[in-house]
PDB file of C-alpha atoms in Angstrom:
ATOM      1  CA  MET A1088     128.794  93.991  41.591  1.00  0.00           C
ATOM      2  CA  SER A1089     127.538  96.977  43.589  1.00  0.00           C
ATOM      3  CA  LEU A1090     126.735  97.130  47.327  1.00  0.00           C
ATOM      4  CA  ALA A1091     123.998  99.256  48.837  1.00  0.00           C
ATOM      5  CA  ALA A1092     123.546 100.093  52.528  1.00  0.00           C
ATOM      6  CA  VAL A1093     120.096  99.364  53.889  1.00  0.00           C
ATOM      7  CA  ALA A1094     118.934 101.116  57.090  1.00  0.00           C
ATOM      8  CA  ALA A1095     117.527  98.714  59.664  1.00  0.00           C
ATOM      9  CA  ASN A1096     114.421  99.521  61.694  1.00  0.00           C
ATOM     10  CA  VAL A1097     115.721  99.265  65.195  1.00  0.00           C
ATOM     11  CA  PRO A1098     112.868  99.192  67.768  1.00  0.00           C
ATOM     12  CA  THR A1099     113.290 101.358  70.837  1.00  0.00           C
ATOM     13  CA  GLU A1100     111.419 101.629  74.096  1.00  0.00           C
ATOM     14  CA  THR A1101     110.899 105.359  73.633  1.00  0.00           C
ATOM     15  CA  GLY A1102     109.988 105.352  69.958  1.00  0.00           C
ATOM     16  CA  VAL A1103     112.840 107.787  69.272  1.00  0.00           C
ATOM     17  CA  GLU A1104     114.791 106.569  66.246  1.00  0.00           C
ATOM     18  CA  ASP A1105     117.670 109.063  66.140  1.00  0.00           C
ATOM     19  CA  GLY A1106     119.365 107.595  69.209  1.00  0.00           C
ATOM     20  CA  GLY A1107     123.072 108.379  69.295  1.00  0.00           C
ATOM     21  CA  TYR A1108     126.251 106.772  70.611  1.00  0.00           C
ATOM     22  CA  VAL A1109     128.313 107.496  73.679  1.00  0.00           C
ATOM     23  CA  LYS A1110     131.842 106.321  74.314  1.00  0.00           C
ATOM     24  CA  GLY A1111     132.680 105.266  77.846  1.00  0.00           C
ATOM     25  CA  VAL A1112     130.439 106.006  80.820  1.00  0.00           C
ATOM     26  CA  ALA A1113     128.343 109.026  81.746  1.00  0.00           C
ATOM     27  CA  VAL A1114     126.509 110.512  84.715  1.00  0.00           C
ATOM     28  CA  ALA A1115     122.742 110.890  84.917  1.00  0.00           C
ATOM     29  CA  ILE A1116     119.968 111.835  87.346  1.00  0.00           C
ATOM     30  CA  VAL A1117     117.172 109.365  88.178  1.00  0.00           C
ATOM     31  CA  THR A1118     113.750 110.779  87.234  1.00  0.00           C
ATOM     32  CA  GLN A1119     111.497 107.728  87.734  1.00  0.00           C
ATOM     33  CA  ASN A1120     111.876 104.433  89.586  1.00  0.00           C
ATOM     34  CA  LYS A1121     108.326 102.977  89.426  1.00  0.00           C
ATOM     35  CA  ASP A1122     108.851 100.394  86.707  1.00  0.00           C
ATOM     36  CA  PRO A1123     105.424  99.389  85.269  1.00  0.00           C
ATOM     37  CA  ASP A1124     106.778  95.915  84.557  1.00  0.00           C
ATOM     38  CA  GLY A1125     108.256  95.429  88.037  1.00  0.00           C
ATOM     39  CA  MET A1126     111.782  94.866  86.721  1.00  0.00           C
ATOM     40  CA  GLY A1127     113.515  97.359  88.961  1.00  0.00           C
ATOM     41  CA  ARG A1128     114.406  99.712  86.129  1.00  0.00           C
ATOM     42  CA  VAL A1129     114.682 103.502  86.283  1.00  0.00           C
ATOM     43  CA  LYS A1130     114.390 106.428  83.905  1.00  0.00           C
ATOM     44  CA  LEU A1131     117.143 108.965  83.613  1.00  0.00           C
ATOM     45  CA  ARG A1132     117.900 112.542  82.653  1.00  0.00           C
ATOM     46  CA  PHE A1133     121.325 113.365  81.239  1.00  0.00           C
ATOM     47  CA  PRO A1134     122.451 116.843  82.440  1.00  0.00           C
ATOM     48  CA  TRP A1135     125.044 117.018  79.661  1.00  0.00           C
ATOM     49  CA  PHE A1136     122.564 116.190  76.870  1.00  0.00           C
ATOM     50  CA  ASP A1137     121.393 119.082  74.688  1.00  0.00           C
ATOM     51  CA  GLN A1138     117.798 117.813  74.604  1.00  0.00           C
ATOM     52  CA  PRO A1139     115.786 117.776  77.890  1.00  0.00           C
ATOM     53  CA  ARG A1140     114.268 114.299  77.550  1.00  0.00           C
ATOM     54  CA  GLU A1141     114.062 111.132  79.601  1.00  0.00           C
ATOM     55  CA  SER A1142     115.904 107.970  78.710  1.00  0.00           C
ATOM     56  CA  ALA A1143     114.334 104.619  78.019  1.00  0.00           C
ATOM     57  CA  TRP A1144     113.820 102.363  81.062  1.00  0.00           C
ATOM     58  CA  ALA A1145     117.320 101.499  82.237  1.00  0.00           C
ATOM     59  CA  ARG A1146     118.236  98.282  83.985  1.00  0.00           C
ATOM     60  CA  CYS A1147     120.291  98.574  87.182  1.00  0.00           C
ATOM     61  CA  ALA A1148     123.419  96.439  87.618  1.00  0.00           C
ATOM     62  CA  MET A1149     123.624  94.556  90.927  1.00  0.00           C
ATOM     63  CA  PRO A1150     126.432  92.558  92.596  1.00  0.00           C
ATOM     64  CA  MET A1151     124.286  89.468  91.998  1.00  0.00           C
ATOM     65  CA  ALA A1152     121.088  88.938  90.038  1.00  0.00           C
ATOM     66  CA  GLY A1153     119.161  85.815  89.007  1.00  0.00           C
ATOM     67  CA  ASN A1154     115.791  84.124  89.042  1.00  0.00           C
ATOM     68  CA  ASP A1155     114.089  85.138  92.309  1.00  0.00           C
ATOM     69  CA  ARG A1156     117.466  85.867  93.963  1.00  0.00           C
ATOM     70  CA  GLY A1157     120.077  88.595  94.226  1.00  0.00           C
ATOM     71  CA  PHE A1158     120.180  92.215  95.429  1.00  0.00           C
ATOM     72  CA  ALA A1159     117.200  94.602  95.219  1.00  0.00           C
ATOM     73  CA  MET A1160     118.391  98.193  95.713  1.00  0.00           C
ATOM     74  CA  ILE A1161     116.786 100.623  93.281  1.00  0.00           C
ATOM     75  CA  PRO A1162     118.179 104.197  93.174  1.00  0.00           C
ATOM     76  CA  GLU A1163     115.943 106.976  94.494  1.00  0.00           C
ATOM     77  CA  VAL A1164     114.488 109.694  92.275  1.00  0.00           C
ATOM     78  CA  GLY A1165     117.048 112.520  92.222  1.00  0.00           C
ATOM     79  CA  ASP A1166     120.066 110.290  92.809  1.00  0.00           C
ATOM     80  CA  GLU A1167     123.154 110.789  90.641  1.00  0.00           C
ATOM     81  CA  VAL A1168     124.155 107.598  88.929  1.00  0.00           C
ATOM     82  CA  VAL A1169     126.936 106.335  86.654  1.00  0.00           C
ATOM     83  CA  VAL A1170     125.634 104.887  83.375  1.00  0.00           C
ATOM     84  CA  CYS A1171     127.080 102.839  80.536  1.00  0.00           C
ATOM     85  CA  PHE A1172     125.312 102.050  77.272  1.00  0.00           C
ATOM     86  CA  GLU A1173     124.820  98.674  75.658  1.00  0.00           C
ATOM     87  CA  ARG A1174     127.112  98.645  72.575  1.00  0.00           C
ATOM     88  CA  GLY A1175     127.489 102.376  73.155  1.00  0.00           C
ATOM     89  CA  ASP A1176     123.867 102.990  72.082  1.00  0.00           C
ATOM     90  CA  LEU A1177     122.247 105.920  73.941  1.00  0.00           C
ATOM     91  CA  ARG A1178     118.875 104.181  73.718  1.00  0.00           C
ATOM     92  CA  PHE A1179     119.961 101.274  75.932  1.00  0.00           C
ATOM     93  CA  PRO A1180     121.416 102.623  79.213  1.00  0.00           C
ATOM     94  CA  ILE A1181     122.459 100.451  82.152  1.00  0.00           C
ATOM     95  CA  VAL A1182     122.936 101.975  85.616  1.00  0.00           C
ATOM     96  CA  MET A1183     126.268 100.783  87.044  1.00  0.00           C
ATOM     97  CA  GLY A1184     126.054 102.459  90.439  1.00  0.00           C
ATOM     98  CA  CYS A1185     125.382 105.669  92.375  1.00  0.00           C
ATOM     99  CA  VAL A1186     127.738 108.493  93.364  1.00  0.00           C
ATOM    100  CA  HIS A1187     127.639 111.134  96.071  1.00  0.00           C
ATOM    101  CA  ASN A1188     128.229 114.748  95.212  1.00  0.00           C
ATOM    102  CA  GLY A1189     128.386 118.160  96.827  1.00  0.00           C
ATOM    103  CA  LYS A1190     124.614 118.182  97.331  1.00  0.00           C
ATOM    104  CA  ASP A1191     124.059 114.623  98.563  1.00  0.00           C
ATOM    105  CA  LYS A1192     126.371 113.894 101.493  1.00  0.00           C
ATOM    106  CA  LYS A1193     127.750 110.498 102.484  1.00  0.00           C
ATOM    107  CA  PRO A1194     126.573 108.752 105.698  1.00  0.00           C
ATOM    108  CA  PHE A1195     130.220 108.351 106.742  1.00  0.00           C
ATOM    109  CA  THR A1196     133.086 110.742 105.972  1.00  0.00           C
ATOM    110  CA  ASN A1197     136.205 108.725 106.962  1.00  0.00           C
ATOM    111  CA  SER A1198     137.561 111.860 108.632  1.00  0.00           C
ATOM    112  CA  ASP A1199     140.252 109.910 110.535  1.00  0.00           C
ATOM    113  CA  GLY A1200     141.560 108.349 107.310  1.00  0.00           C
ATOM    114  CA  LYS A1201     141.508 104.812 108.737  1.00  0.00           C
ATOM    115  CA  ASN A1202     138.622 103.640 106.494  1.00  0.00           C
ATOM    116  CA  ASP A1203     137.455 101.169 109.130  1.00  0.00           C
ATOM    117  CA  LYS A1204     133.724 101.467 108.532  1.00  0.00           C
ATOM    118  CA  ARG A1205     131.400 100.019 105.896  1.00  0.00           C
ATOM    119  CA  ILE A1206     127.883 101.425 106.146  1.00  0.00           C
ATOM    120  CA  PHE A1207     124.533 100.751 104.467  1.00  0.00           C
ATOM    121  CA  LYS A1208     121.977 103.407 105.429  1.00  0.00           C
ATOM    122  CA  SER A1209     118.408 103.407 104.141  1.00  0.00           C
ATOM    123  CA  ARG A1210     116.313 106.417 103.182  1.00  0.00           C
ATOM    124  CA  ALA A1211     114.425 106.201 106.509  1.00  0.00           C
ATOM    125  CA  GLY A1212     117.660 106.151 108.529  1.00  0.00           C
ATOM    126  CA  HIS A1213     118.008 102.442 109.342  1.00  0.00           C
ATOM    127  CA  VAL A1214     121.710 101.445 109.436  1.00  0.00           C
ATOM    128  CA  LEU A1215     123.783  98.314 108.929  1.00  0.00           C
ATOM    129  CA  ALA A1216     127.391  99.118 109.905  1.00  0.00           C
ATOM    130  CA  PHE A1217     130.571  97.077 109.854  1.00  0.00           C
ATOM    131  CA  ASP A1218     133.491  98.454 111.911  1.00  0.00           C
ATOM    132  CA  ASP A1219     136.928  96.932 111.288  1.00  0.00           C
ATOM    133  CA  GLY A1220     138.595  99.005 114.053  1.00  0.00           C
ATOM    134  CA  SER A1221     140.644  97.576 116.908  1.00  0.00           C
ATOM    135  CA  LYS A1222     137.563  96.229 118.709  1.00  0.00           C
ATOM    136  CA  GLY A1223     135.541  95.331 115.617  1.00  0.00           C
ATOM    137  CA  SER A1224     131.775  95.298 115.514  1.00  0.00           C
ATOM    138  CA  ILE A1225     128.664  94.763 113.422  1.00  0.00           C
ATOM    139  CA  GLU A1226     125.592  96.915 114.239  1.00  0.00           C
ATOM    140  CA  LEU A1227     122.051  96.780 112.934  1.00  0.00           C
ATOM    141  CA  ALA A1228     120.153  99.872 114.111  1.00  0.00           C
ATOM    142  CA  LEU A1229     116.680 101.207 113.476  1.00  0.00           C
ATOM    143  CA  LYS A1230     116.205 104.943 113.395  1.00  0.00           C
ATOM    144  CA  ASP A1231     114.060 104.838 116.577  1.00  0.00           C
ATOM    145  CA  GLY A1232     116.903 103.435 118.684  1.00  0.00           C
ATOM    146  CA  LYS A1233     116.387  99.666 118.560  1.00  0.00           C
ATOM    147  CA  LYS A1234     119.648  97.914 117.706  1.00  0.00           C
ATOM    148  CA  VAL A1235     121.658  94.719 117.693  1.00  0.00           C
ATOM    149  CA  LEU A1236     125.381  95.101 118.376  1.00  0.00           C
ATOM    150  CA  ILE A1237     127.918  92.297 117.925  1.00  0.00           C
ATOM    151  CA  ASP A1238     131.541  93.027 118.873  1.00  0.00           C
ATOM    152  CA  ASP A1239     134.639  91.030 119.790  1.00  0.00           C
ATOM    153  CA  ASN A1240     133.419  90.338 123.338  1.00  0.00           C
ATOM    154  CA  SER A1241     129.635  90.524 123.408  1.00  0.00           C
ATOM    155  CA  VAL A1242     126.243  90.423 121.724  1.00  0.00           C
ATOM    156  CA  THR A1243     123.767  93.074 122.851  1.00  0.00           C
ATOM    157  CA  VAL A1244     120.143  93.639 121.854  1.00  0.00           C
ATOM    158  CA  THR A1245     118.677  96.971 122.934  1.00  0.00           C
ATOM    159  CA  ASP A1246     115.337  98.686 122.350  1.00  0.00           C
ATOM    160  CA  ASP A1247     114.368 102.347 122.456  1.00  0.00           C
ATOM    161  CA  LYS A1248     113.027 101.974 126.056  1.00  0.00           C
ATOM    162  CA  GLY A1249     116.322 100.855 127.538  1.00  0.00           C
ATOM    163  CA  ASN A1250     115.487  97.145 127.773  1.00  0.00           C
ATOM    164  CA  HIS A1251     118.431  95.012 126.772  1.00  0.00           C
ATOM    165  CA  PHE A1252     119.784  91.498 126.557  1.00  0.00           C
ATOM    166  CA  LYS A1253     123.543  90.990 126.650  1.00  0.00           C
ATOM    167  CA  ILE A1254     125.821  87.970 126.292  1.00  0.00           C
ATOM    168  CA  ASP A1255     129.379  88.707 127.442  1.00  0.00           C
ATOM    169  CA  SER A1256     131.705  86.084 126.002  1.00  0.00           C
ATOM    170  CA  SER A1257     134.768  87.428 127.844  1.00  0.00           C
ATOM    171  CA  SER A1258     133.263  86.951 131.335  1.00  0.00           C
ATOM    172  CA  GLY A1259     130.670  84.273 130.495  1.00  0.00           C
ATOM    173  CA  ALA A1260     127.885  86.477 131.893  1.00  0.00           C
ATOM    174  CA  VAL A1261     124.387  86.816 130.455  1.00  0.00           C
ATOM    175  CA  GLU A1262     122.347  89.860 131.419  1.00  0.00           C
ATOM    176  CA  VAL A1263     118.633  90.548 130.872  1.00  0.00           C
ATOM    177  CA  ASN A1264     117.355  93.975 131.885  1.00  0.00           C
ATOM    178  CA  ALA A1265     113.662  94.885 131.596  1.00  0.00           C
ATOM    179  CA  SER A1266     112.167  98.236 132.538  1.00  0.00           C
ATOM    180  CA  GLY A1267     108.776  96.547 132.967  1.00  0.00           C
ATOM    181  CA  LYS A1268     107.646  92.946 133.442  1.00  0.00           C
ATOM    182  CA  LEU A1269     110.007  90.042 132.677  1.00  0.00           C
ATOM    183  CA  THR A1270     108.301  86.720 131.950  1.00  0.00           C
ATOM    184  CA  LEU A1271     109.837  83.244 131.594  1.00  0.00           C
ATOM    185  CA  LYS A1272     107.327  80.679 130.438  1.00  0.00           C
ATOM    186  CA  GLY A1273     107.599  77.066 129.346  1.00  0.00           C
ATOM    187  CA  ALA A1274     106.332  73.534 129.906  1.00  0.00           C
ATOM    188  CA  THR A1275     109.330  73.090 132.212  1.00  0.00           C
ATOM    189  CA  VAL A1276     111.538  75.887 133.554  1.00  0.00           C
ATOM    190  CA  GLU A1277     114.712  74.962 135.368  1.00  0.00           C
ATOM    191  CA  ILE A1278     117.062  77.359 137.177  1.00  0.00           C
ATOM    192  CA  SER A1279     120.319  75.791 138.323  1.00  0.00           C
ATOM    193  CA  ALA A1280     123.460  77.294 139.804  1.00  0.00           C
ATOM    194  CA  THR A1281     126.771  75.496 140.393  1.00  0.00           C
ATOM    195  CA  GLY A1282     127.669  78.200 142.887  1.00  0.00           C
ATOM    196  CA  THR A1283     125.483  80.703 144.768  1.00  0.00           C
ATOM    197  CA  LEU A1284     121.896  81.453 143.708  1.00  0.00           C
ATOM    198  CA  ASP A1285     120.579  84.797 144.931  1.00  0.00           C
ATOM    199  CA  VAL A1286     116.864  85.654 144.682  1.00  0.00           C
ATOM    200  CA  LYS A1287     115.966  89.193 145.670  1.00  0.00           C
ATOM    201  CA  ALA A1288     112.715  91.152 145.593  1.00  0.00           C
ATOM    202  CA  GLY A1289     111.440  94.496 146.779  1.00  0.00           C
ATOM    203  CA  PRO A1290     108.361  94.511 149.045  1.00  0.00           C
ATOM    204  CA  LYS A1291     107.046  91.048 148.099  1.00  0.00           C
ATOM    205  CA  LEU A1292     108.223  87.595 146.964  1.00  0.00           C
ATOM    206  CA  ALA A1293     105.422  85.181 145.997  1.00  0.00           C
ATOM    207  CA  LEU A1294     105.770  81.477 145.255  1.00  0.00           C
ATOM    208  CA  SER A1295     102.685  79.603 144.017  1.00  0.00           C
ATOM    209  CA  ALA A1296     102.419  75.897 143.127  1.00  0.00           C
ATOM    210  CA  GLY A1297     100.439  72.745 143.941  1.00  0.00           C
ATOM    211  CA  THR A1298     103.442  71.521 145.901  1.00  0.00           C
ATOM    212  CA  ILE A1299     106.447  73.551 147.019  1.00  0.00           C
ATOM    213  CA  MET A1300     109.525  71.534 147.988  1.00  0.00           C
ATOM    214  CA  ILE A1301     112.572  73.121 149.561  1.00  0.00           C
ATOM    215  CA  ASN A1302     115.538  70.849 150.145  1.00  0.00           C
TER     216      ASN A1302
END
């Protein structure tokens, strides 16, 4: 009995049949991230490859992914990424993650060596930062200056005009500071103090109601 090898027609997304195999992982540069099928895939260029061509559409690995849930963070065009290949086949790349290099700097350098900070910074400059230092804090900041800061002792909300709202858990104080008008509105508004209640105004204090009772 004789055996003969029969070549299989393996379909590819690029139509390139020669393919090739790669052992281990490789680095690549993102060339496209507008997936026509909306699957969050990217196309890649391999700097080490002897032919200047794009890859097939590559899926991007995420910490969690499922039906209408999970992470959605697609690499930017020009980002350097680490890639593996399904069954080692060059035609089926999967992006495992991104890496910084000498050209693209990190948003945090860990210059003190303590490695206390974990930072997510968007392309526009919005930041989500976790600080595990002695005081500890979580900060959500927009590039224009608006931010929410939570630390061991307080919660502070600040805008780019200097208005802020602060809850100080160590002293029990709550502070609201407005550079313009401050309005409290509700069906019923009650102000009560177990100690002293101070009401101060500049040139004018106005009270208006159908009935004003002072006891």
